[in-house]
PDB file of C-alpha atoms in Angstrom:
ATOM      1  CA  UNK A   1     -69.232  89.950  35.873  1.00  0.00           C
ATOM      2  CA  UNK A   2     -67.032  88.902  32.925  1.00  0.00           C
ATOM      3  CA  UNK A   3     -63.337  89.823  33.034  1.00  0.00           C
ATOM      4  CA  UNK A   4     -62.300  93.083  31.377  1.00  0.00           C
ATOM      5  CA  UNK A   5     -61.151  92.868  27.773  1.00  0.00           C
ATOM      6  CA  UNK A   6     -58.595  95.487  26.767  1.00  0.00           C
ATOM      7  CA  UNK A   7     -58.849  96.298  23.063  1.00  0.00           C
ATOM      8  CA  UNK A   8     -55.092  96.880  22.933  1.00  0.00           C
ATOM      9  CA  UNK A   9     -54.565  93.209  23.788  1.00  0.00           C
ATOM     10  CA  UNK A  10     -56.650  92.083  20.803  1.00  0.00           C
ATOM     11  CA  UNK A  11     -54.566  90.755  17.885  1.00  0.00           C
ATOM     12  CA  UNK A  12     -53.695  92.162  14.500  1.00  0.00           C
ATOM     13  CA  UNK A  13     -54.457  90.533  12.131  1.00  0.00           C
ATOM     14  CA  UNK A  14     -57.841  89.998  13.800  1.00  0.00           C
ATOM     15  CA  UNK A  15     -59.001  86.821  15.504  1.00  0.00           C
ATOM     16  CA  UNK A  16     -62.257  85.120  14.472  1.00  0.00           C
ATOM     17  CA  UNK A  17     -63.811  82.741  16.963  1.00  0.00           C
ATOM     18  CA  UNK A  18     -67.148  81.410  18.170  1.00  0.00           C
ATOM     19  CA  UNK A  19     -68.588  83.268  21.125  1.00  0.00           C
ATOM     20  CA  UNK A  20     -70.964  81.713  23.662  1.00  0.00           C
ATOM     21  CA  UNK A  21     -72.565  85.086  24.349  1.00  0.00           C
ATOM     22  CA  UNK A  22     -76.292  85.591  23.899  1.00  0.00           C
ATOM     23  CA  UNK A  23     -76.889  88.251  21.243  1.00  0.00           C
ATOM     24  CA  UNK A  24     -80.197  89.987  20.681  1.00  0.00           C
ATOM     25  CA  UNK A  25     -81.245  92.874  18.503  1.00  0.00           C
ATOM     26  CA  UNK A  26     -84.492  94.670  19.285  1.00  0.00           C
ATOM     27  CA  UNK A  27     -86.226  97.307  17.222  1.00  0.00           C
ATOM     28  CA  UNK A  28     -89.243  99.079  18.681  1.00  0.00           C
ATOM     29  CA  UNK A  29     -89.134  96.499  21.496  1.00  0.00           C
ATOM     30  CA  UNK A  30     -89.521  93.669  18.960  1.00  0.00           C
ATOM     31  CA  UNK A  31     -86.784  91.045  18.783  1.00  0.00           C
ATOM     32  CA  UNK A  32     -85.444  90.998  15.223  1.00  0.00           C
ATOM     33  CA  UNK A  33     -82.410  88.750  15.854  1.00  0.00           C
ATOM     34  CA  UNK A  34     -81.594  86.276  18.617  1.00  0.00           C
ATOM     35  CA  UNK A  35     -78.728  83.783  18.865  1.00  0.00           C
ATOM     36  CA  UNK A  36     -76.201  82.018  21.043  1.00  0.00           C
ATOM     37  CA  UNK A  37     -74.447  80.720  17.908  1.00  0.00           C
ATOM     38  CA  UNK A  38     -72.440  83.721  16.722  1.00  0.00           C
ATOM     39  CA  UNK A  39     -68.852  84.610  15.949  1.00  0.00           C
ATOM     40  CA  UNK A  40     -66.921  87.620  17.088  1.00  0.00           C
ATOM     41  CA  UNK A  41     -63.943  89.290  15.467  1.00  0.00           C
ATOM     42  CA  UNK A  42     -61.392  90.769  17.853  1.00  0.00           C
ATOM     43  CA  UNK A  43     -58.970  93.306  16.394  1.00  0.00           C
ATOM     44  CA  UNK A  44     -56.515  95.681  18.042  1.00  0.00           C
ATOM     45  CA  UNK A  45     -58.168  98.955  19.182  1.00  0.00           C
ATOM     46  CA  UNK A  46     -61.668  97.759  18.209  1.00  0.00           C
ATOM     47  CA  UNK A  47     -64.484  96.416  20.372  1.00  0.00           C
ATOM     48  CA  UNK A  48     -65.825  93.041  19.195  1.00  0.00           C
ATOM     49  CA  UNK A  49     -67.733  92.883  15.942  1.00  0.00           C
ATOM     50  CA  UNK A  50     -70.379  90.160  16.077  1.00  0.00           C
ATOM     51  CA  UNK A  51     -71.554  87.984  13.180  1.00  0.00           C
ATOM     52  CA  UNK A  52     -74.957  86.320  13.536  1.00  0.00           C
ATOM     53  CA  UNK A  53     -76.148  83.272  11.601  1.00  0.00           C
ATOM     54  CA  UNK A  54     -78.722  84.048   8.885  1.00  0.00           C
ATOM     55  CA  UNK A  55     -81.369  81.870  10.556  1.00  0.00           C
ATOM     56  CA  UNK A  56     -81.233  84.062  13.679  1.00  0.00           C
ATOM     57  CA  UNK A  57     -82.551  87.095  11.760  1.00  0.00           C
ATOM     58  CA  UNK A  58     -86.327  87.283  12.180  1.00  0.00           C
ATOM     59  CA  UNK A  59     -87.122  89.914   9.514  1.00  0.00           C
ATOM     60  CA  UNK A  60     -86.484  89.769   5.763  1.00  0.00           C
ATOM     61  CA  UNK A  61     -83.482  91.609   4.379  1.00  0.00           C
ATOM     62  CA  UNK A  62     -83.010  93.043   0.908  1.00  0.00           C
ATOM     63  CA  UNK A  63     -79.635  93.315  -0.769  1.00  0.00           C
ATOM     64  CA  UNK A  64     -78.206  96.804  -1.164  1.00  0.00           C
ATOM     65  CA  UNK A  65     -76.048  97.950  -4.054  1.00  0.00           C
ATOM     66  CA  UNK A  66     -73.540  99.349  -1.513  1.00  0.00           C
ATOM     67  CA  UNK A  67     -70.204  97.502  -1.200  1.00  0.00           C
ATOM     68  CA  UNK A  68     -67.048  97.920   0.836  1.00  0.00           C
ATOM     69  CA  UNK A  69     -63.771  96.069   1.238  1.00  0.00           C
ATOM     70  CA  UNK A  70     -62.048  94.900   4.413  1.00  0.00           C
ATOM     71  CA  UNK A  71     -58.335  94.200   4.189  1.00  0.00           C
ATOM     72  CA  UNK A  72     -58.849  91.113   6.389  1.00  0.00           C
ATOM     73  CA  UNK A  73     -62.241  89.687   5.429  1.00  0.00           C
ATOM     74  CA  UNK A  74     -62.666  90.760   1.804  1.00  0.00           C
ATOM     75  CA  UNK A  75     -65.628  92.280  -0.067  1.00  0.00           C
ATOM     76  CA  UNK A  76     -68.686  93.081   2.049  1.00  0.00           C
ATOM     77  CA  UNK A  77     -72.291  92.953   0.885  1.00  0.00           C
ATOM     78  CA  UNK A  78     -74.744  95.330   2.573  1.00  0.00           C
ATOM     79  CA  UNK A  79     -78.379  94.770   3.441  1.00  0.00           C
ATOM     80  CA  UNK A  80     -81.486  96.871   3.995  1.00  0.00           C
ATOM     81  CA  UNK A  81     -84.260  96.166   6.491  1.00  0.00           C
ATOM     82  CA  UNK A  82     -87.751  97.587   7.058  1.00  0.00           C
ATOM     83  CA  UNK A  83     -88.773  98.831  10.501  1.00  0.00           C
ATOM     84  CA  UNK A  84     -91.305  96.357  11.965  1.00  0.00           C
ATOM     85  CA  UNK A  85     -93.086  99.225  13.756  1.00  0.00           C
ATOM     86  CA  UNK A  86     -93.215 101.502  10.710  1.00  0.00           C
ATOM     87  CA  UNK A  87     -93.359  99.695   7.374  1.00  0.00           C
ATOM     88  CA  UNK A  88     -92.503 102.856   5.478  1.00  0.00           C
ATOM     89  CA  UNK A  89     -89.105 103.248   7.195  1.00  0.00           C
ATOM     90  CA  UNK A  90     -86.347 101.299   5.452  1.00  0.00           C
ATOM     91  CA  UNK A  91     -82.875 101.400   6.988  1.00  0.00           C
ATOM     92  CA  UNK A  92     -80.132 100.993   4.427  1.00  0.00           C
ATOM     93  CA  UNK A  93     -76.562  99.732   4.695  1.00  0.00           C
ATOM     94  CA  UNK A  94     -76.477  99.122   8.477  1.00  0.00           C
ATOM     95  CA  UNK A  95     -76.096  95.346   8.107  1.00  0.00           C
ATOM     96  CA  UNK A  96     -73.322  93.583   6.202  1.00  0.00           C
ATOM     97  CA  UNK A  97     -71.997  90.139   5.380  1.00  0.00           C
ATOM     98  CA  UNK A  98     -69.226  88.427   3.453  1.00  0.00           C
ATOM     99  CA  UNK A  99     -70.328  86.081   0.674  1.00  0.00           C
ATOM    100  CA  UNK A 100     -66.752  85.054  -0.157  1.00  0.00           C
ATOM    101  CA  UNK A 101     -64.648  85.822   2.914  1.00  0.00           C
ATOM    102  CA  UNK A 102     -60.891  85.519   2.709  1.00  0.00           C
ATOM    103  CA  UNK A 103     -58.858  82.645   4.109  1.00  0.00           C
ATOM    104  CA  UNK A 104     -59.210  82.412   7.860  1.00  0.00           C
ATOM    105  CA  UNK A 105     -62.668  84.011   7.849  1.00  0.00           C
ATOM    106  CA  UNK A 106     -64.583  81.367   5.867  1.00  0.00           C
ATOM    107  CA  UNK A 107     -66.664  80.508   8.946  1.00  0.00           C
ATOM    108  CA  UNK A 108     -68.566  83.810   8.726  1.00  0.00           C
ATOM    109  CA  UNK A 109     -69.675  83.264   5.134  1.00  0.00           C
ATOM    110  CA  UNK A 110     -73.203  84.735   4.906  1.00  0.00           C
ATOM    111  CA  UNK A 111     -73.286  85.557   8.642  1.00  0.00           C
ATOM    112  CA  UNK A 112     -74.613  89.052   9.292  1.00  0.00           C
ATOM    113  CA  UNK A 113     -73.184  91.902  11.308  1.00  0.00           C
ATOM    114  CA  UNK A 114     -75.262  94.864  12.504  1.00  0.00           C
ATOM    115  CA  UNK A 115     -74.193  98.364  13.365  1.00  0.00           C
ATOM    116  CA  UNK A 116     -75.452  99.147  16.884  1.00  0.00           C
ATOM    117  CA  UNK A 117     -78.344 101.334  15.748  1.00  0.00           C
ATOM    118  CA  UNK A 118     -81.011 102.460  14.989  1.00  0.00           C
ATOM    119  CA  UNK A 119     -82.050  99.279  16.808  1.00  0.00           C
ATOM    120  CA  UNK A 120     -80.877  98.230  20.257  1.00  0.00           C
ATOM    121  CA  UNK A 121     -78.231  95.511  20.459  1.00  0.00           C
ATOM    122  CA  UNK A 122     -77.662  93.345  23.530  1.00  0.00           C
ATOM    123  CA  UNK A 123     -74.871  91.050  24.664  1.00  0.00           C
ATOM    124  CA  UNK A 124     -75.909  88.745  27.497  1.00  0.00           C
ATOM    125  CA  UNK A 125     -78.745  91.161  28.303  1.00  0.00           C
ATOM    126  CA  UNK A 126     -76.541  94.276  28.403  1.00  0.00           C
ATOM    127  CA  UNK A 127     -77.438  97.031  25.950  1.00  0.00           C
ATOM    128  CA  UNK A 128     -74.352  97.904  23.919  1.00  0.00           C
ATOM    129  CA  UNK A 129     -72.986 101.257  22.858  1.00  0.00           C
ATOM    130  CA  UNK A 130     -71.840 101.656  19.251  1.00  0.00           C
ATOM    131  CA  UNK A 131     -68.158 101.912  18.446  1.00  0.00           C
ATOM    132  CA  UNK A 132     -67.364 105.642  18.115  1.00  0.00           C
ATOM    133  CA  UNK A 133     -67.730 107.167  14.664  1.00  0.00           C
ATOM    134  CA  UNK A 134     -69.914 105.770  11.915  1.00  0.00           C
ATOM    135  CA  UNK A 135     -67.427 103.643  10.013  1.00  0.00           C
ATOM    136  CA  UNK A 136     -66.703 100.621  12.213  1.00  0.00           C
ATOM    137  CA  UNK A 137     -69.383  98.306  13.557  1.00  0.00           C
ATOM    138  CA  UNK A 138     -68.078  97.178  16.933  1.00  0.00           C
ATOM    139  CA  UNK A 139     -70.289  96.769  19.996  1.00  0.00           C
ATOM    140  CA  UNK A 140     -69.045  98.268  23.258  1.00  0.00           C
ATOM    141  CA  UNK A 141     -70.057  96.558  26.510  1.00  0.00           C
ATOM    142  CA  UNK A 142     -69.018  97.234  30.106  1.00  0.00           C
ATOM    143  CA  UNK A 143     -66.271  94.592  29.908  1.00  0.00           C
ATOM    144  CA  UNK A 144     -64.440  96.461  27.103  1.00  0.00           C
ATOM    145  CA  UNK A 145     -61.667  98.844  28.113  1.00  0.00           C
ATOM    146  CA  UNK A 146     -58.903 100.846  26.488  1.00  0.00           C
ATOM    147  CA  UNK A 147     -58.954 103.641  23.891  1.00  0.00           C
ATOM    148  CA  UNK A 148     -61.147 102.572  20.961  1.00  0.00           C
ATOM    149  CA  UNK A 149     -60.545 103.472  17.329  1.00  0.00           C
ATOM    150  CA  UNK A 150     -63.319 105.238  15.453  1.00  0.00           C
ATOM    151  CA  UNK A 151     -63.848 108.630  17.051  1.00  0.00           C
ATOM    152  CA  UNK A 152     -62.397 111.930  15.819  1.00  0.00           C
ATOM    153  CA  UNK A 153     -58.630 111.783  15.437  1.00  0.00           C
ATOM    154  CA  UNK A 154     -58.423 107.981  15.730  1.00  0.00           C
ATOM    155  CA  UNK A 155     -58.684 106.949  12.069  1.00  0.00           C
ATOM    156  CA  UNK A 156     -55.541 105.674  10.548  1.00  0.00           C
TER     157      UNK A 156
END
Protein backbone atom coordinates (compact mmCIF):
# COMPACT_ATOMS: atom_id res chain seq x y z
CA UNK A 1 0.00 0.00 0.00
CA UNK A 2 1.43 3.42 -0.94
CA UNK A 3 2.15 5.89 1.87
CA UNK A 4 -0.58 8.37 2.77
CA UNK A 5 -0.43 11.75 1.06
CA UNK A 6 -1.87 14.62 3.10
CA UNK A 7 -3.24 17.35 0.84
CA UNK A 8 -2.22 19.97 3.39
CA UNK A 9 1.42 19.02 2.82
CA UNK A 10 1.14 19.69 -0.93
CA UNK A 11 2.77 22.97 -2.03
CA UNK A 12 1.38 26.30 -3.12
CA UNK A 13 2.19 27.27 -5.81
CA UNK A 14 1.50 23.75 -7.10
CA UNK A 15 4.12 21.17 -8.01
CA UNK A 16 4.14 19.53 -11.46
CA UNK A 17 5.99 16.25 -11.78
CA UNK A 18 5.98 12.97 -13.67
CA UNK A 19 4.14 10.17 -11.91
CA UNK A 20 4.91 6.48 -12.40
CA UNK A 21 1.32 5.54 -11.63
CA UNK A 22 -0.75 3.56 -14.11
CA UNK A 23 -3.77 5.63 -15.16
CA UNK A 24 -6.79 4.22 -16.95
CA UNK A 25 -10.13 5.68 -17.88
CA UNK A 26 -12.98 3.33 -18.73
CA UNK A 27 -16.37 4.21 -20.13
CA UNK A 28 -19.00 1.50 -20.40
CA UNK A 29 -16.23 -0.98 -19.53
CA UNK A 30 -14.22 0.14 -22.57
CA UNK A 31 -10.75 1.57 -21.98
CA UNK A 32 -10.67 5.07 -23.47
CA UNK A 33 -7.29 6.16 -22.02
CA UNK A 34 -4.33 4.19 -20.68
CA UNK A 35 -0.87 5.41 -19.68
CA UNK A 36 2.08 5.10 -17.35
CA UNK A 37 3.52 8.33 -18.80
CA UNK A 38 1.49 11.04 -17.08
CA UNK A 39 2.07 14.09 -14.93
CA UNK A 40 0.34 15.03 -11.73
CA UNK A 41 -0.16 18.45 -10.21
CA UNK A 42 -0.08 18.59 -6.42
CA UNK A 43 -1.56 21.69 -4.80
CA UNK A 44 -2.44 22.48 -1.20
CA UNK A 45 -5.90 21.15 -0.19
CA UNK A 46 -6.42 19.40 -3.56
CA UNK A 47 -6.07 15.74 -4.49
CA UNK A 48 -3.77 15.14 -7.47
CA UNK A 49 -4.89 16.30 -10.89
CA UNK A 50 -3.53 14.00 -13.59
CA UNK A 51 -2.48 15.01 -17.11
CA UNK A 52 -2.35 12.25 -19.73
CA UNK A 53 -0.39 12.37 -22.98
CA UNK A 54 -2.55 12.87 -26.10
CA UNK A 55 -1.45 9.53 -27.58
CA UNK A 56 -2.91 7.69 -24.57
CA UNK A 57 -6.46 8.81 -25.45
CA UNK A 58 -8.14 6.10 -27.52
CA UNK A 59 -11.22 8.04 -28.71
CA UNK A 60 -11.36 11.21 -30.82
CA UNK A 61 -11.97 14.50 -29.06
CA UNK A 62 -13.56 17.64 -30.44
CA UNK A 63 -12.64 21.11 -29.27
CA UNK A 64 -15.24 22.95 -27.21
CA UNK A 65 -15.79 26.70 -27.25
CA UNK A 66 -15.63 26.68 -23.42
CA UNK A 67 -12.54 28.27 -21.82
CA UNK A 68 -11.31 28.87 -18.30
CA UNK A 69 -8.23 30.35 -16.68
CA UNK A 70 -6.01 28.89 -13.97
CA UNK A 71 -3.87 31.33 -12.01
CA UNK A 72 -0.99 28.81 -12.15
CA UNK A 73 -1.26 27.08 -15.52
CA UNK A 74 -2.92 29.69 -17.73
CA UNK A 75 -5.79 29.44 -20.24
CA UNK A 76 -7.47 26.04 -20.50
CA UNK A 77 -9.03 24.56 -23.62
CA UNK A 78 -11.94 22.15 -23.14
CA UNK A 79 -12.82 19.06 -25.13
CA UNK A 80 -15.92 17.02 -25.91
CA UNK A 81 -16.08 13.25 -26.34
CA UNK A 82 -18.72 10.83 -27.64
CA UNK A 83 -19.77 7.83 -25.54
CA UNK A 84 -18.39 4.67 -27.20
CA UNK A 85 -21.44 2.71 -26.02
CA UNK A 86 -23.98 5.29 -27.18
CA UNK A 87 -22.90 7.35 -30.18
CA UNK A 88 -25.66 9.88 -29.60
CA UNK A 89 -24.35 10.87 -26.14
CA UNK A 90 -21.70 13.59 -26.29
CA UNK A 91 -20.13 14.71 -23.02
CA UNK A 92 -18.99 18.31 -23.10
CA UNK A 93 -16.34 20.19 -21.15
CA UNK A 94 -15.21 17.32 -18.86
CA UNK A 95 -11.71 17.17 -20.38
CA UNK A 96 -9.25 20.05 -20.55
CA UNK A 97 -5.73 20.90 -21.63
CA UNK A 98 -3.32 23.82 -21.80
CA UNK A 99 -2.07 24.75 -25.27
CA UNK A 100 0.22 27.49 -23.93
CA UNK A 101 0.85 26.70 -20.26
CA UNK A 102 2.65 29.22 -18.11
CA UNK A 103 6.28 28.98 -17.05
CA UNK A 104 6.89 25.93 -14.91
CA UNK A 105 4.01 23.99 -16.50
CA UNK A 106 5.30 23.75 -20.08
CA UNK A 107 5.65 19.97 -19.75
CA UNK A 108 1.87 19.50 -19.79
CA UNK A 109 1.38 21.35 -23.06
CA UNK A 110 -1.44 19.51 -24.88
CA UNK A 111 -1.68 16.83 -22.16
CA UNK A 112 -5.27 16.12 -21.19
CA UNK A 113 -6.95 16.05 -17.80
CA UNK A 114 -10.30 14.35 -17.16
CA UNK A 115 -12.87 15.03 -14.51
CA UNK A 116 -13.59 11.74 -12.70
CA UNK A 117 -16.92 11.11 -14.42
CA UNK A 118 -19.15 10.16 -16.17
CA UNK A 119 -16.46 7.57 -16.93
CA UNK A 120 -14.53 5.57 -14.35
CA UNK A 121 -10.96 6.64 -13.61
CA UNK A 122 -8.34 4.34 -12.11
CA UNK A 123 -4.95 4.89 -10.50
CA UNK A 124 -2.91 1.70 -10.24
CA UNK A 125 -6.14 -0.30 -10.56
CA UNK A 126 -8.00 1.61 -7.83
CA UNK A 127 -11.20 3.35 -8.90
CA UNK A 128 -11.00 7.00 -7.90
CA UNK A 129 -13.60 9.27 -6.37
CA UNK A 130 -14.00 12.76 -7.83
CA UNK A 131 -12.81 15.78 -5.89
CA UNK A 132 -15.88 17.21 -4.10
CA UNK A 133 -17.90 19.81 -5.98
CA UNK A 134 -17.95 20.19 -9.74
CA UNK A 135 -15.28 22.83 -10.24
CA UNK A 136 -11.95 21.12 -9.55
CA UNK A 137 -10.79 17.98 -11.32
CA UNK A 138 -8.75 16.11 -8.73
CA UNK A 139 -8.86 12.33 -8.31
CA UNK A 140 -9.22 10.98 -4.78
CA UNK A 141 -7.63 7.61 -3.99
CA UNK A 142 -7.29 5.73 -0.70
CA UNK A 143 -3.80 7.17 -0.13
CA UNK A 144 -5.12 10.77 -0.04
CA UNK A 145 -5.96 12.24 3.35
CA UNK A 146 -6.85 15.59 4.87
CA UNK A 147 -9.75 17.98 4.26
CA UNK A 148 -10.13 18.55 0.51
CA UNK A 149 -11.21 21.80 -1.11
CA UNK A 150 -14.22 21.72 -3.41
CA UNK A 151 -17.26 20.80 -1.34
CA UNK A 152 -19.79 23.24 0.11
CA UNK A 153 -18.15 25.93 2.22
CA UNK A 154 -14.61 25.17 1.01
CA UNK A 155 -14.32 27.53 -1.96
CA UNK A 156 -12.09 30.46 -1.45
